[in-house]
């Protein structure tokens, strides 16, 4: 007997290393599987943190020492307000700002930020910015109209040099600015803040943006606790720290959803680790039984099996971190594009991996390895040595484990459902329910599998198909392998189906909303807006509106205007409507009777709010809100709730009469034109262009083009989700490949006996592929209801609690049947090479296999 004083772990470590080296494909696939899971989690976290870091750098660099910001109404601030405000008690420094956006003529899809500043006033507020604008740059900027500065990185990206004329598009107006110098700040904060920014003197910016005599905002450094001076009380006095928090809060739900999708990919990777460790235990069951009989303690054996897991998890985690860095850089572009489409303009100049994100990825990878190793390790140390020496006892214990896992799965499912029934609509509770329901379902999958296989076997016997009967019998006999493989594949496919249901539900809902919102045939707008300033500068001349309304073929006209109001609670989109009763009734009301609301809305007695506004502010029809009007908050009742899927930023819709009364401004920024039934669309659009020529440049788009542009934004928004969905399926593919290789290696002697009894290579290959196909088919069948359940949770719970949107659940049969279309080919592809290898193996060689 082995001496109990002699240390045993080195012997066990050598046995583990020998096992992993003897099966390099299995070991490599397991390492790569956990690496993919870690890579997805790390990449999502790096992309999220990279985008938020860029936003914080932009805000802090361009905010400088600002403590408060004063923003104006729809027409900005009167520049004459600056002097009395600057010398108000408590104001230490003040700097006027004119901000806006323009497009670059050479690449119209490229948006540039216009920043008009007073370089002298900026010195005490943004010293790191102004120290880069000194000498000849400062003199030319102040004295030569239409001059501008760019950062070196932006100029290089645009392909322009000092002295070049840069043609800019503001709506359909083309204006030129002259590049007189480059700013090359050493400070990365300033470099980030100046990304895609055209820096101009405030007078030149006012002329460029047609904003003479007005300011976008005034940045101030005020003494702590200072109250707004009387001169600014009707305006928006905002603490800058609230502004930064509001920007981060706008994207929090989006970023958290991505993180959860990344964790789902890691969950599938955990199945691969569990699969490999279990296979390691099964293959060494005889050795483990001998060691236990020789006196190896359970504690030593448990430690060794965790070392086995570490031998896989450590290189897998390191590889995952490297892959995560590469993948994170790609995902960052998609995340930034989504933020630009839905929330605010953002550009990432410099990206480097966040150490904290890498640390979180490493901890999650090693933690996932430990959690995945625990069940197999516990099973191994719990079996008496005499039983561990027999395979049948192992599978019998596995059958008992399946029953136990099924009971635990039912408990987790019940707990997840109970959380959903709790009062309140907290997003964390939704994620907690999802985190219980997915593992609970995974634990019950082996039980469902045995039930389905038992139901199929009588059919195989009835038709006398011996190959099918043999394949069906092997699945429950190899439960230690097939159960885990199917759980991994089923969860991954169900996750893909659930995410597909979310995307399709969102798309179907957005298409319906576009059909009801974009109901006109032609849309006319000035195309001029500012960025992040709370101001819309583009309006249509009243005479132009009358001229376009009188064009032959025009049946009716609706007017609108969109503004972004910056408030202490965050950004609010304000929509102003001047429409007739028919157009009002066509809008998608989620609450409130449009017939009853129409006269009250037209008179300006009520407002309509978006669903996300109602969700976040906990209001409903009949509730009173304070409308952020120029002369101060205006209390008014909510009449109804409208569907609005532009973004989850809260929005309020008011009538033109109310807008004119409170804002003292009746100008409109867009027209929705419905043409006569007999009119030709292209002909009417040509007439509109001709009619608009004497007045001002405008953008004229057809209903179809506007819908297409909106759906393009939608598709870009869900690009990240689609990428993560594909990665989850890829991880599942590696998982089932690992499991099938394990099964084939385990059944080497069994298959060799079949060959020795006369079974041909082709018959053996057919049986193996049939068994693989059955695994994929059963996984797909189970994934259909599970995927529908996950889709329901993502649509009705996670999405609603994240963004406040109600979606129409899209569950077309073809969408659900994708589960089989994904699982069956994935299983066949994963099983082909192991099956072909085993079919080609010589029976004598297989029978001599000792391990």
CSV table of N, CA and C in Angstrom, one decimal, residues 290-405:
chain,number,residue,atom,x,y,z
A,290,UNK,N,-8.3,3.2,-8.2
A,290,UNK,CA,-7.1,2.6,-7.6
A,290,UNK,C,-6.4,3.5,-6.6
A,291,UNK,N,-6.3,4.8,-6.9
A,291,UNK,CA,-5.7,5.8,-6.0
A,291,UNK,C,-6.5,5.9,-4.7
A,292,UNK,N,-7.9,5.9,-4.8
A,292,UNK,CA,-8.7,6.0,-3.6
A,292,UNK,C,-8.5,4.7,-2.8
A,293,UNK,N,-8.4,3.6,-3.5
A,293,UNK,CA,-8.2,2.3,-2.7
A,293,UNK,C,-6.8,2.3,-2.0
A,294,UNK,N,-5.8,3.0,-2.6
A,294,UNK,CA,-4.5,3.1,-2.0
A,294,UNK,C,-4.3,4.2,-0.9
A,295,UNK,N,-5.4,4.9,-0.7
A,295,UNK,CA,-5.4,5.8,0.5
A,295,UNK,C,-5.4,7.3,0.1
A,296,UNK,N,-5.6,7.6,-1.2
A,296,UNK,CA,-5.7,9.0,-1.5
A,296,UNK,C,-7.0,9.6,-1.0
A,297,UNK,N,-6.9,10.7,-0.2
A,297,UNK,CA,-8.1,11.2,0.4
A,297,UNK,C,-9.0,11.9,-0.5
A,298,UNK,N,-10.2,12.1,-0.1
A,298,UNK,CA,-11.1,12.9,-0.9
A,298,UNK,C,-10.7,14.3,-1.1
A,299,UNK,N,-10.1,14.9,-0.1
A,299,UNK,CA,-9.6,16.2,-0.1
A,299,UNK,C,-8.5,16.4,-1.2
A,300,UNK,N,-7.6,15.4,-1.2
A,300,UNK,CA,-6.5,15.5,-2.2
A,300,UNK,C,-7.0,15.3,-3.6
A,301,UNK,N,-8.0,14.4,-3.7
A,301,UNK,CA,-8.5,14.2,-5.1
A,301,UNK,C,-9.3,15.4,-5.5
A,302,UNK,N,-10.1,16.0,-4.6
A,302,UNK,CA,-10.8,17.2,-5.0
A,302,UNK,C,-9.8,18.3,-5.4
A,303,UNK,N,-8.8,18.5,-4.6
A,303,UNK,CA,-7.8,19.5,-5.0
A,303,UNK,C,-7.2,19.2,-6.4
A,304,UNK,N,-6.9,17.9,-6.7
A,304,UNK,CA,-6.3,17.6,-7.9
A,304,UNK,C,-7.3,17.9,-9.1
A,305,UNK,N,-8.5,17.6,-8.9
A,305,UNK,CA,-9.5,17.9,-10.0
A,305,UNK,C,-9.6,19.4,-10.2
A,306,UNK,N,-9.5,20.2,-9.2
A,306,UNK,CA,-9.6,21.6,-9.4
A,306,UNK,C,-8.3,22.1,-10.1
A,307,UNK,N,-7.2,21.4,-9.8
A,307,UNK,CA,-5.9,21.7,-10.5
A,307,UNK,C,-6.1,21.4,-12.0
A,308,UNK,N,-6.8,20.3,-12.3
A,308,UNK,CA,-7.1,19.9,-13.7
A,308,UNK,C,-7.9,21.1,-14.3
A,309,UNK,N,-8.9,21.6,-13.6
A,309,UNK,CA,-9.7,22.7,-14.1
A,309,UNK,C,-8.8,23.9,-14.4
A,310,UNK,N,-7.8,24.1,-13.4
A,310,UNK,CA,-7.0,25.3,-13.6
A,310,UNK,C,-6.0,25.1,-14.8
A,311,UNK,N,-5.6,23.9,-15.0
A,311,UNK,CA,-4.7,23.6,-16.2
A,311,UNK,C,-5.4,24.0,-17.5
A,312,UNK,N,-6.8,23.9,-17.5
A,312,UNK,CA,-7.5,24.4,-18.7
A,312,UNK,C,-7.9,25.8,-18.6
A,313,UNK,N,-8.4,26.2,-17.4
A,313,UNK,CA,-8.9,27.6,-17.2
A,313,UNK,C,-7.9,28.7,-17.3
A,314,UNK,N,-6.7,28.4,-16.8
A,314,UNK,CA,-5.7,29.5,-16.8
A,314,UNK,C,-5.2,29.8,-18.3
A,315,UNK,N,-4.8,28.9,-19.1
A,315,UNK,CA,-4.4,29.2,-20.5
A,315,UNK,C,-5.7,29.7,-21.2
A,316,UNK,N,-6.8,29.1,-21.0
A,316,UNK,CA,-8.0,29.6,-21.6
A,316,UNK,C,-8.4,31.0,-21.3
A,317,UNK,N,-8.2,31.4,-20.0
A,317,UNK,CA,-8.4,32.8,-19.6
A,317,UNK,C,-7.4,33.7,-20.2
A,318,UNK,N,-6.1,33.4,-20.2
A,318,UNK,CA,-5.1,34.2,-20.8
A,318,UNK,C,-5.4,34.4,-22.3
A,319,UNK,N,-5.7,33.3,-23.0
A,319,UNK,CA,-6.0,33.4,-24.4
A,319,UNK,C,-7.3,34.3,-24.7
A,320,UNK,N,-8.2,34.1,-23.8
A,320,UNK,CA,-9.5,34.8,-23.9
A,320,UNK,C,-9.3,36.3,-23.7
A,321,UNK,N,-8.3,36.7,-22.8
A,321,UNK,CA,-8.1,38.1,-22.6
A,321,UNK,C,-7.4,38.7,-23.9
A,322,UNK,N,-6.5,38.0,-24.5
A,322,UNK,CA,-5.9,38.5,-25.7
A,322,UNK,C,-6.9,38.6,-26.9
A,323,UNK,N,-7.8,37.6,-27.0
A,323,UNK,CA,-8.9,37.6,-28.0
A,323,UNK,C,-9.8,38.8,-27.7
A,324,UNK,N,-10.1,38.9,-26.4
A,324,UNK,CA,-11.0,40.0,-25.9
A,324,UNK,C,-10.5,41.4,-26.3
A,325,UNK,N,-9.2,41.6,-26.2
A,325,UNK,CA,-8.7,42.9,-26.6
A,325,UNK,C,-8.9,43.2,-28.1
A,326,UNK,N,-8.6,42.1,-28.9
A,326,UNK,CA,-8.8,42.3,-30.3
A,326,UNK,C,-10.3,42.4,-30.7
A,327,UNK,N,-11.1,41.6,-30.1
A,327,UNK,CA,-12.6,41.7,-30.3
A,327,UNK,C,-13.2,43.0,-29.8
A,328,UNK,N,-12.7,43.4,-28.6
A,328,UNK,CA,-13.2,44.7,-28.0
A,328,UNK,C,-13.0,45.9,-28.9
A,329,UNK,N,-11.9,45.9,-29.6
A,329,UNK,CA,-11.6,47.1,-30.5
A,329,UNK,C,-12.6,47.1,-31.6
A,330,UNK,N,-13.0,45.9,-32.1
A,330,UNK,CA,-14.0,45.9,-33.1
A,330,UNK,C,-15.4,46.2,-32.6
A,331,UNK,N,-15.7,45.7,-31.4
A,331,UNK,CA,-17.1,46.0,-30.8
A,331,UNK,C,-17.2,47.4,-30.5
A,332,UNK,N,-16.1,48.1,-30.1
A,332,UNK,CA,-16.1,49.5,-29.7
A,332,UNK,C,-16.7,50.3,-30.8
A,333,UNK,N,-16.3,50.0,-32.1
A,333,UNK,CA,-16.9,50.8,-33.2
A,333,UNK,C,-18.4,50.6,-33.3
A,334,UNK,N,-18.9,49.4,-33.1
A,334,UNK,CA,-20.3,49.2,-33.1
A,334,UNK,C,-21.0,49.9,-32.0
A,335,UNK,N,-20.5,49.8,-30.8
A,335,UNK,CA,-21.1,50.4,-29.6
A,335,UNK,C,-21.1,52.0,-29.8
A,336,UNK,N,-20.0,52.5,-30.3
A,336,UNK,CA,-20.0,54.0,-30.5
A,336,UNK,C,-21.0,54.4,-31.6
A,337,UNK,N,-21.1,53.6,-32.6
A,337,UNK,CA,-22.1,53.9,-33.7
A,337,UNK,C,-23.5,53.8,-33.1
A,338,UNK,N,-23.8,52.9,-32.3
A,338,UNK,CA,-25.1,52.8,-31.7
A,338,UNK,C,-25.4,54.0,-30.8
A,339,UNK,N,-24.4,54.4,-30.0
A,339,UNK,CA,-24.6,55.6,-29.1
A,339,UNK,C,-24.8,56.9,-30.0
A,340,UNK,N,-24.0,57.0,-31.1
A,340,UNK,CA,-24.2,58.1,-32.0
A,340,UNK,C,-25.6,58.1,-32.6
A,341,UNK,N,-26.1,56.9,-33.0
A,341,UNK,CA,-27.5,56.9,-33.6
A,341,UNK,C,-28.6,57.2,-32.6
A,342,UNK,N,-28.4,56.8,-31.3
A,342,UNK,CA,-29.5,56.8,-30.4
A,342,UNK,C,-29.4,58.0,-29.4
A,343,UNK,N,-28.2,58.3,-29.0
A,343,UNK,CA,-28.0,59.2,-27.9
A,343,UNK,C,-27.3,60.5,-28.2
A,344,UNK,N,-26.0,60.5,-28.4
A,344,UNK,CA,-25.3,61.7,-28.6
A,344,UNK,C,-24.0,61.4,-29.4
A,345,UNK,N,-23.5,62.5,-30.0
A,345,UNK,CA,-22.3,62.3,-30.9
A,345,UNK,C,-21.1,62.0,-30.0
A,346,UNK,N,-20.3,60.9,-30.5
A,346,UNK,CA,-19.2,60.5,-29.7
A,346,UNK,C,-18.1,60.0,-30.7
A,347,UNK,N,-16.9,60.3,-30.5
A,347,UNK,CA,-15.8,59.8,-31.3
A,347,UNK,C,-14.7,59.4,-30.4
A,348,UNK,N,-14.1,58.2,-30.7
A,348,UNK,CA,-13.0,57.7,-29.9
A,348,UNK,C,-11.7,57.9,-30.6
A,349,UNK,N,-10.8,58.7,-30.0
A,349,UNK,CA,-9.6,59.0,-30.7
A,349,UNK,C,-8.5,58.0,-30.2
A,350,UNK,N,-8.4,57.7,-29.0
A,350,UNK,CA,-7.4,56.8,-28.5
A,350,UNK,C,-8.1,55.7,-27.6
A,351,UNK,N,-7.7,54.5,-27.9
A,351,UNK,CA,-8.3,53.4,-27.1
A,351,UNK,C,-7.2,52.5,-26.6
A,352,UNK,N,-7.3,52.2,-25.4
A,352,UNK,CA,-6.3,51.2,-24.8
A,352,UNK,C,-7.1,50.4,-23.8
A,353,UNK,N,-6.7,49.1,-23.6
A,353,UNK,CA,-7.5,48.2,-22.7
A,353,UNK,C,-7.5,48.7,-21.3
A,354,UNK,N,-8.6,48.7,-20.7
A,354,UNK,CA,-8.7,49.1,-19.3
A,354,UNK,C,-8.3,48.0,-18.4
A,355,UNK,N,-7.3,48.2,-17.5
A,355,UNK,CA,-6.8,47.1,-16.6
A,355,UNK,C,-7.9,46.5,-15.8
A,356,UNK,N,-8.9,47.3,-15.3
A,356,UNK,CA,-10.0,46.8,-14.5
A,356,UNK,C,-10.8,45.8,-15.3
A,357,UNK,N,-11.1,46.1,-16.6
A,357,UNK,CA,-11.8,45.2,-17.5
A,357,UNK,C,-11.1,43.9,-17.7
A,358,UNK,N,-9.8,44.0,-17.8
A,358,UNK,CA,-9.0,42.7,-18.0
A,358,UNK,C,-9.0,41.9,-16.7
A,359,UNK,N,-8.9,42.6,-15.6
A,359,UNK,CA,-9.0,41.9,-14.3
A,359,UNK,C,-10.3,41.2,-14.1
A,360,UNK,N,-11.4,41.9,-14.4
A,360,UNK,CA,-12.8,41.3,-14.3
A,360,UNK,C,-12.9,40.1,-15.2
A,361,UNK,N,-12.3,40.2,-16.5
A,361,UNK,CA,-12.4,39.1,-17.4
A,361,UNK,C,-11.6,37.9,-16.8
A,362,UNK,N,-10.4,38.2,-16.2
A,362,UNK,CA,-9.7,37.1,-15.7
A,362,UNK,C,-10.4,36.4,-14.5
A,363,UNK,N,-10.9,37.2,-13.6
A,363,UNK,CA,-11.6,36.7,-12.5
A,363,UNK,C,-12.9,35.9,-12.9
A,364,UNK,N,-13.6,36.4,-13.9
A,364,UNK,CA,-14.8,35.7,-14.4
A,364,UNK,C,-14.3,34.3,-15.0
A,365,UNK,N,-13.3,34.4,-15.8
A,365,UNK,CA,-12.8,33.2,-16.5
A,365,UNK,C,-12.4,32.1,-15.5
A,366,UNK,N,-11.6,32.5,-14.5
A,366,UNK,CA,-11.1,31.5,-13.5
A,366,UNK,C,-12.3,31.1,-12.6
A,367,UNK,N,-13.1,32.1,-12.2
A,367,UNK,CA,-14.3,31.7,-11.4
A,367,UNK,C,-15.3,30.8,-12.1
A,368,UNK,N,-15.5,31.0,-13.4
A,368,UNK,CA,-16.3,30.1,-14.2
A,368,UNK,C,-15.7,28.7,-14.3
A,369,UNK,N,-14.4,28.7,-14.4
A,369,UNK,CA,-13.7,27.4,-14.4
A,369,UNK,C,-14.0,26.6,-13.1
A,370,UNK,N,-13.8,27.3,-12.0
A,370,UNK,CA,-14.0,26.7,-10.7
A,370,UNK,C,-15.4,26.2,-10.5
A,371,UNK,N,-16.4,27.0,-10.9
A,371,UNK,CA,-17.8,26.6,-10.8
A,371,UNK,C,-18.1,25.4,-11.7
A,372,UNK,N,-17.6,25.4,-12.9
A,372,UNK,CA,-17.8,24.3,-13.8
A,372,UNK,C,-17.1,23.1,-13.4
A,373,UNK,N,-16.0,23.2,-12.7
A,373,UNK,CA,-15.3,22.0,-12.2
A,373,UNK,C,-15.9,21.3,-11.0
A,374,UNK,N,-16.6,22.1,-10.2
A,374,UNK,CA,-17.1,21.6,-8.9
A,374,UNK,C,-18.1,20.4,-9.1
A,375,UNK,N,-19.1,20.4,-10.0
A,375,UNK,CA,-20.0,19.2,-10.0
A,375,UNK,C,-19.2,17.9,-10.3
A,376,UNK,N,-18.3,17.9,-11.3
A,376,UNK,CA,-17.6,16.7,-11.7
A,376,UNK,C,-16.7,16.3,-10.6
A,377,UNK,N,-16.0,17.3,-9.9
A,377,UNK,CA,-15.1,16.9,-8.8
A,377,UNK,C,-15.9,16.3,-7.7
A,378,UNK,N,-17.0,16.9,-7.3
A,378,UNK,CA,-17.8,16.4,-6.2
A,378,UNK,C,-18.3,15.0,-6.5
A,379,UNK,N,-18.7,14.7,-7.8
A,379,UNK,CA,-19.2,13.4,-8.2
A,379,UNK,C,-18.1,12.4,-8.0
A,380,UNK,N,-16.9,12.8,-8.4
A,380,UNK,CA,-15.8,11.8,-8.4
A,380,UNK,C,-15.4,11.4,-6.9
A,381,UNK,N,-15.4,12.4,-6.0
A,381,UNK,CA,-14.9,12.1,-4.7
A,381,UNK,C,-16.1,11.5,-3.9
A,382,UNK,N,-17.3,11.5,-4.3
A,382,UNK,CA,-18.4,11.0,-3.6
A,382,UNK,C,-18.6,9.5,-3.9
A,383,UNK,N,-18.1,9.0,-4.9
A,383,UNK,CA,-18.2,7.6,-5.3
A,383,UNK,C,-17.2,6.7,-4.6
A,384,UNK,N,-17.6,5.6,-3.9
A,384,UNK,CA,-16.7,4.7,-3.2
A,384,UNK,C,-15.7,4.1,-4.2
A,385,UNK,N,-14.5,3.8,-3.8
A,385,UNK,CA,-13.5,3.3,-4.8
A,385,UNK,C,-13.9,2.1,-5.6
A,386,UNK,N,-14.6,1.2,-4.9
A,386,UNK,CA,-15.0,0.0,-5.6
A,386,UNK,C,-16.0,0.3,-6.8
A,387,UNK,N,-16.9,1.2,-6.6
A,387,UNK,CA,-17.8,1.6,-7.6
A,387,UNK,C,-17.1,2.4,-8.7
A,388,UNK,N,-16.2,3.2,-8.3
A,388,UNK,CA,-15.5,4.1,-9.3
A,388,UNK,C,-14.7,3.2,-10.3
A,389,UNK,N,-14.4,2.0,-10.0
A,389,UNK,CA,-13.7,1.1,-11.0
A,389,UNK,C,-14.6,0.6,-12.1
A,390,UNK,N,-15.9,0.8,-12.0
A,390,UNK,CA,-16.8,0.2,-13.0
A,390,UNK,C,-17.5,1.4,-13.7
A,391,UNK,N,-17.6,1.3,-15.1
A,391,UNK,CA,-18.3,2.3,-15.9
A,391,UNK,C,-19.8,2.3,-15.6
A,392,UNK,N,-20.4,1.1,-15.5
A,392,UNK,CA,-21.8,1.0,-15.3
A,392,UNK,C,-22.3,1.8,-14.1
A,393,UNK,N,-21.5,1.6,-13.0
A,393,UNK,CA,-21.8,2.3,-11.8
A,393,UNK,C,-21.7,3.8,-12.0
A,394,UNK,N,-20.8,4.3,-12.8
A,394,UNK,CA,-20.6,5.7,-13.1
A,394,UNK,C,-21.9,6.2,-13.8
A,395,UNK,N,-22.3,5.5,-14.8
A,395,UNK,CA,-23.5,6.0,-15.6
A,395,UNK,C,-24.7,5.9,-14.7
A,396,UNK,N,-24.8,4.9,-13.8
A,396,UNK,CA,-25.9,4.8,-12.9
A,396,UNK,C,-25.9,6.0,-11.9
A,397,UNK,N,-24.8,6.3,-11.4
A,397,UNK,CA,-24.7,7.5,-10.6
A,397,UNK,C,-25.0,8.8,-11.4
A,398,UNK,N,-24.6,8.8,-12.7
A,398,UNK,CA,-25.0,9.9,-13.5
A,398,UNK,C,-26.5,10.0,-13.7
A,399,UNK,N,-27.1,8.9,-13.8
A,399,UNK,CA,-28.6,8.9,-13.9
A,399,UNK,C,-29.2,9.5,-12.7
A,400,UNK,N,-28.7,9.1,-11.5
A,400,UNK,CA,-29.2,9.7,-10.3
A,400,UNK,C,-28.9,11.2,-10.2
A,401,UNK,N,-27.7,11.6,-10.7
A,401,UNK,CA,-27.4,13.0,-10.8
A,401,UNK,C,-28.3,13.8,-11.7
A,402,UNK,N,-28.8,13.1,-12.8
A,402,UNK,CA,-29.7,13.8,-13.7
A,402,UNK,C,-31.0,14.1,-13.0
A,403,UNK,N,-31.5,13.1,-12.2
A,403,UNK,CA,-32.7,13.3,-11.5
A,403,UNK,C,-32.6,14.5,-10.4
A,404,UNK,N,-31.4,14.5,-9.8
A,404,UNK,CA,-31.1,15.5,-8.8
A,404,UNK,C,-31.0,16.9,-9.5
A,405,UNK,N,-30.3,16.9,-10.6
A,405,UNK,CA,-30.2,18.2,-11.3
A,405,UNK,C,-31.6,18.7,-11.8
